[in-house]
Amino acid sequence: MNLIEIVSAAIPLVIAGGLIGIIKYKFPKGNISSLKYAFIWGIIAGLASVFIQYLAHWMNLDSLRSLKRMTFFAFIVVGGGQEFFKFLVLRFYALPKNSFKGSSDGIIYSIIIGMACCFVILIYYILSPTMKNLPYYNPMITTMGLVSVIFAIFMGFFTGLGKARKNKFVDSMTGLFAAAFIHGLYKFCFYTEEYTLGVIAAIAELIIAIILIIISVRTQEVS
């Protein structure tokens, strides 16, 4: 592993650890064990995602020879697969908890789960010889940790909103499909080497993610 790979793999761990540390500092008497378990479940979600990508490789679906293959692999196999497994953890582990009350909690849990999953995927990419031959390998692994936070904010906000509004199914599905789409778009821009589109999309998604955080904080203050 070179320096870029080490730093890239460390980013999701630092983000998850930093977020848990901030919550522990802000609520010293609070119980953060559920966040730690969420991280562990996130690792399992990452392993499941790796298995799906392994199956796709075995079926030669990762041979991106056409735009159709690129679209399918980016949005269904990678974006859809990873976000689906993260969603399962968020929906069936975190959401039922009494401490999970709204969009703010959804974002926190989603980021923790997302960082764990991202870490596993990064290790898989770093240890894969075929990945290192790709022209976009370094830009992709260095940005994965940060963009995964944005995916998590989208999913966590809507999933948490569903619990607050007693509308779990519709809002949860909105969060899942939104996260899967922007994740798929992120990978699609690398596969097609449409970097300008990728930058524009990333800026737009970042702005929306910030707005969602502001809304969730204000909603929590009102409640």
Coordinates of C-alpha atoms in Angstrom, one line a residue:
M1 CA 0.0 0.0 0.0
N2 CA 1.3 3.4 -0.9
L3 CA 0.6 6.7 0.9
I4 CA -2.4 7.6 -1.2
E5 CA -4.0 4.2 -0.5
I6 CA -3.3 4.5 3.3
V7 CA -4.7 8.0 3.6
S8 CA -7.8 7.0 1.5
A9 CA -8.5 4.0 3.6
A10 CA -8.0 6.1 6.8
I11 CA -10.5 8.8 5.8
P12 CA -13.7 6.9 6.5
L13 CA -12.3 5.6 9.8
V14 CA -11.4 9.2 10.9
I15 CA -14.8 10.5 9.9
A16 CA -16.6 7.7 11.8
G17 CA -14.4 8.0 14.8
G18 CA -14.5 11.8 14.8
L19 CA -18.3 11.8 14.7
I20 CA -18.6 9.3 17.5
G21 CA -16.1 11.3 19.5
I22 CA -18.1 14.5 19.0
I23 CA -21.3 12.9 20.1
K24 CA -19.6 11.4 23.2
Y25 CA -18.2 14.8 24.1
K26 CA -21.5 16.6 23.6
F27 CA -23.5 13.9 25.5
P28 CA -21.0 12.5 28.1
K29 CA -23.7 10.6 29.9
G30 CA -25.1 9.2 26.7
N31 CA -24.8 5.6 25.5
I32 CA -23.0 5.4 22.2
S33 CA -22.8 1.6 22.0
S34 CA -25.6 1.6 19.3
L35 CA -23.3 3.7 17.1
K36 CA -20.4 1.3 17.6
Y37 CA -22.7 -1.6 16.6
A38 CA -23.9 0.4 13.7
F39 CA -20.3 0.6 12.5
I40 CA -19.9 -3.2 12.9
W41 CA -23.1 -3.8 10.9
G42 CA -21.8 -1.3 8.3
I43 CA -18.7 -3.5 7.9
I44 CA -21.0 -6.5 7.2
A45 CA -22.9 -4.4 4.7
G46 CA -19.6 -3.7 3.0
L47 CA -18.7 -7.4 2.9
A48 CA -22.1 -8.1 1.3
S49 CA -21.4 -5.4 -1.3
V50 CA -18.0 -6.9 -2.1
F51 CA -19.6 -10.2 -2.6
I52 CA -22.1 -8.7 -5.1
Q53 CA -19.2 -7.1 -7.0
Y54 CA -17.3 -10.4 -6.9
L55 CA -20.4 -12.1 -8.5
A56 CA -20.6 -9.4 -11.1
H57 CA -16.9 -9.9 -11.9
W58 CA -17.5 -13.7 -12.1
M59 CA -20.4 -13.1 -14.5
N60 CA -18.2 -10.6 -16.5
L61 CA -20.6 -7.8 -15.8
D62 CA -17.7 -5.5 -14.9
S63 CA -16.4 -5.6 -18.4
L64 CA -17.4 -2.1 -19.3
R65 CA -17.3 -2.2 -23.1
S66 CA -20.4 -0.2 -23.8
L67 CA -22.5 2.6 -22.3
K68 CA -25.3 0.2 -21.4
R69 CA -22.8 -1.9 -19.4
M70 CA -21.4 1.1 -17.7
T71 CA -24.8 2.4 -16.7
F72 CA -26.0 -1.0 -15.4
F73 CA -22.8 -1.6 -13.4
A74 CA -22.6 1.9 -12.0
F75 CA -26.3 2.4 -11.0
I76 CA -27.4 -1.2 -10.3
V77 CA -24.4 -3.3 -9.2
V78 CA -22.3 -0.7 -7.4
G79 CA -24.6 2.2 -6.5
G80 CA -27.7 0.2 -6.0
G81 CA -26.0 -2.7 -4.3
Q82 CA -23.9 -0.8 -1.8
E83 CA -26.7 1.6 -0.9
F84 CA -29.2 -1.3 -0.5
F85 CA -27.1 -3.1 2.0
K86 CA -26.4 0.1 3.9
F87 CA -30.1 0.9 3.9
L88 CA -30.9 -2.5 5.4
V89 CA -28.8 -1.8 8.4
L90 CA -30.2 1.7 8.8
R91 CA -33.8 0.6 8.4
F92 CA -33.8 -2.6 10.4
Y93 CA -31.1 -1.9 13.0
A94 CA -31.1 1.8 13.7
L95 CA -34.6 3.0 12.8
P96 CA -36.5 0.9 15.4
K97 CA -34.4 2.2 18.3
N98 CA -36.2 4.6 20.7
S99 CA -33.2 7.0 20.5
F100 CA -33.7 7.3 16.7
K101 CA -36.3 10.1 16.6
G102 CA -35.8 12.0 13.3
S103 CA -33.7 13.1 10.4
S104 CA -30.7 14.2 12.6
D105 CA -30.4 10.8 14.1
G106 CA -30.9 9.3 10.6
I107 CA -28.0 11.3 9.2
I108 CA -25.7 10.3 12.1
Y109 CA -26.4 6.6 11.9
S110 CA -26.2 6.7 8.1
I111 CA -22.8 8.3 8.1
I112 CA -21.4 5.8 10.6
I113 CA -22.8 2.9 8.6
G114 CA -21.7 4.4 5.3
M115 CA -18.1 5.0 6.6
A116 CA -17.8 1.3 7.7
C117 CA -19.1 0.1 4.4
C118 CA -16.8 2.5 2.5
F119 CA -13.8 1.3 4.4
V120 CA -14.4 -2.3 3.4
I121 CA -14.9 -1.3 -0.3
L122 CA -11.7 0.7 -0.2
I123 CA -9.7 -2.2 1.1
Y124 CA -11.3 -4.4 -1.6
Y125 CA -10.3 -1.9 -4.3
I126 CA -6.8 -1.4 -2.9
L127 CA -6.1 -5.2 -2.8
S128 CA -7.5 -5.7 -6.3
P129 CA -4.8 -5.8 -8.9
T130 CA -7.2 -5.0 -11.8
M131 CA -8.5 -1.8 -10.0
K132 CA -5.0 -0.4 -9.9
N133 CA -4.7 -0.5 -13.6
L134 CA -7.7 1.8 -14.1
P135 CA -6.8 5.4 -15.1
Y136 CA -9.2 6.9 -12.5
Y137 CA -8.0 4.6 -9.6
N138 CA -6.3 7.3 -7.5
P139 CA -9.0 10.0 -7.9
M140 CA -11.7 7.5 -7.1
I141 CA -10.2 6.1 -3.9
T142 CA -9.2 9.5 -2.6
T143 CA -12.7 10.9 -3.0
M144 CA -14.8 7.8 -1.9
G145 CA -14.7 8.5 1.8
L146 CA -15.9 12.1 1.4
V147 CA -18.6 11.5 -1.2
S148 CA -19.9 8.6 0.9
V149 CA -20.8 11.1 3.5
I150 CA -23.0 12.9 1.0
F151 CA -24.7 9.6 0.1
A152 CA -25.3 8.9 3.8
I153 CA -26.8 12.4 4.4
F154 CA -29.4 11.8 1.6
M155 CA -30.3 8.4 2.9
G156 CA -30.3 9.3 6.6
F157 CA -32.3 12.5 6.2
F158 CA -35.2 10.9 4.4
T159 CA -35.2 7.7 6.5
G160 CA -35.2 9.7 9.7
L161 CA -37.8 12.0 8.3
G162 CA -40.0 9.0 7.7
K163 CA -40.0 8.0 11.4
A164 CA -40.7 11.6 12.5
R165 CA -43.6 11.8 10.1
K166 CA -44.9 8.3 10.6
N167 CA -44.4 7.7 6.9
K168 CA -41.5 5.2 7.0
F169 CA -42.0 3.4 3.7
V170 CA -42.3 6.3 1.3
D171 CA -39.6 8.4 2.9
S172 CA -37.2 5.4 3.3
M173 CA -37.6 4.5 -0.3
T174 CA -36.9 8.1 -1.3
G175 CA -33.7 8.0 0.8
L176 CA -32.6 4.7 -0.7
F177 CA -33.2 5.7 -4.3
A178 CA -31.7 9.1 -3.9
A179 CA -28.5 7.7 -2.4
A180 CA -28.3 4.9 -5.0
F181 CA -28.8 7.4 -7.8
I182 CA -26.1 9.8 -6.7
H183 CA -23.7 7.0 -5.9
G184 CA -24.3 5.5 -9.3
L185 CA -23.8 8.8 -11.0
Y186 CA -20.5 9.2 -9.1
K187 CA -19.2 5.9 -10.4
F188 CA -20.7 6.4 -13.8
C189 CA -18.7 9.7 -14.2
F190 CA -15.5 7.8 -13.5
Y191 CA -16.3 4.9 -15.8
T192 CA -17.1 7.3 -18.7
E193 CA -14.3 9.7 -17.7
E194 CA -16.9 12.5 -17.6
Y195 CA -15.0 14.4 -14.9
T196 CA -16.6 17.8 -15.6
L197 CA -20.1 16.3 -15.1
G198 CA -18.8 14.6 -12.0
V199 CA -17.6 17.9 -10.5
I200 CA -20.8 19.7 -11.3
A201 CA -22.9 16.9 -9.8
A202 CA -20.7 16.8 -6.7
I203 CA -21.1 20.5 -6.1
A204 CA -24.9 20.3 -6.5
E205 CA -25.1 17.3 -4.2
L206 CA -22.9 19.0 -1.6
I207 CA -25.2 22.1 -1.6
I208 CA -28.3 19.9 -1.2
A209 CA -26.6 17.9 1.5
I210 CA -25.8 21.0 3.5
I211 CA -29.4 22.2 3.1
L212 CA -30.7 18.8 4.4
I213 CA -28.4 19.1 7.4
I214 CA -29.6 22.6 8.2
I215 CA -33.3 21.5 7.9
S216 CA -32.6 18.5 10.2
V217 CA -30.9 20.7 12.8
R218 CA -33.7 23.3 12.8
T219 CA -36.3 20.6 13.0
Q220 CA -34.5 19.1 16.0
E221 CA -34.3 22.5 17.7
V222 CA -38.0 23.1 17.2
S223 CA -39.0 19.7 18.6

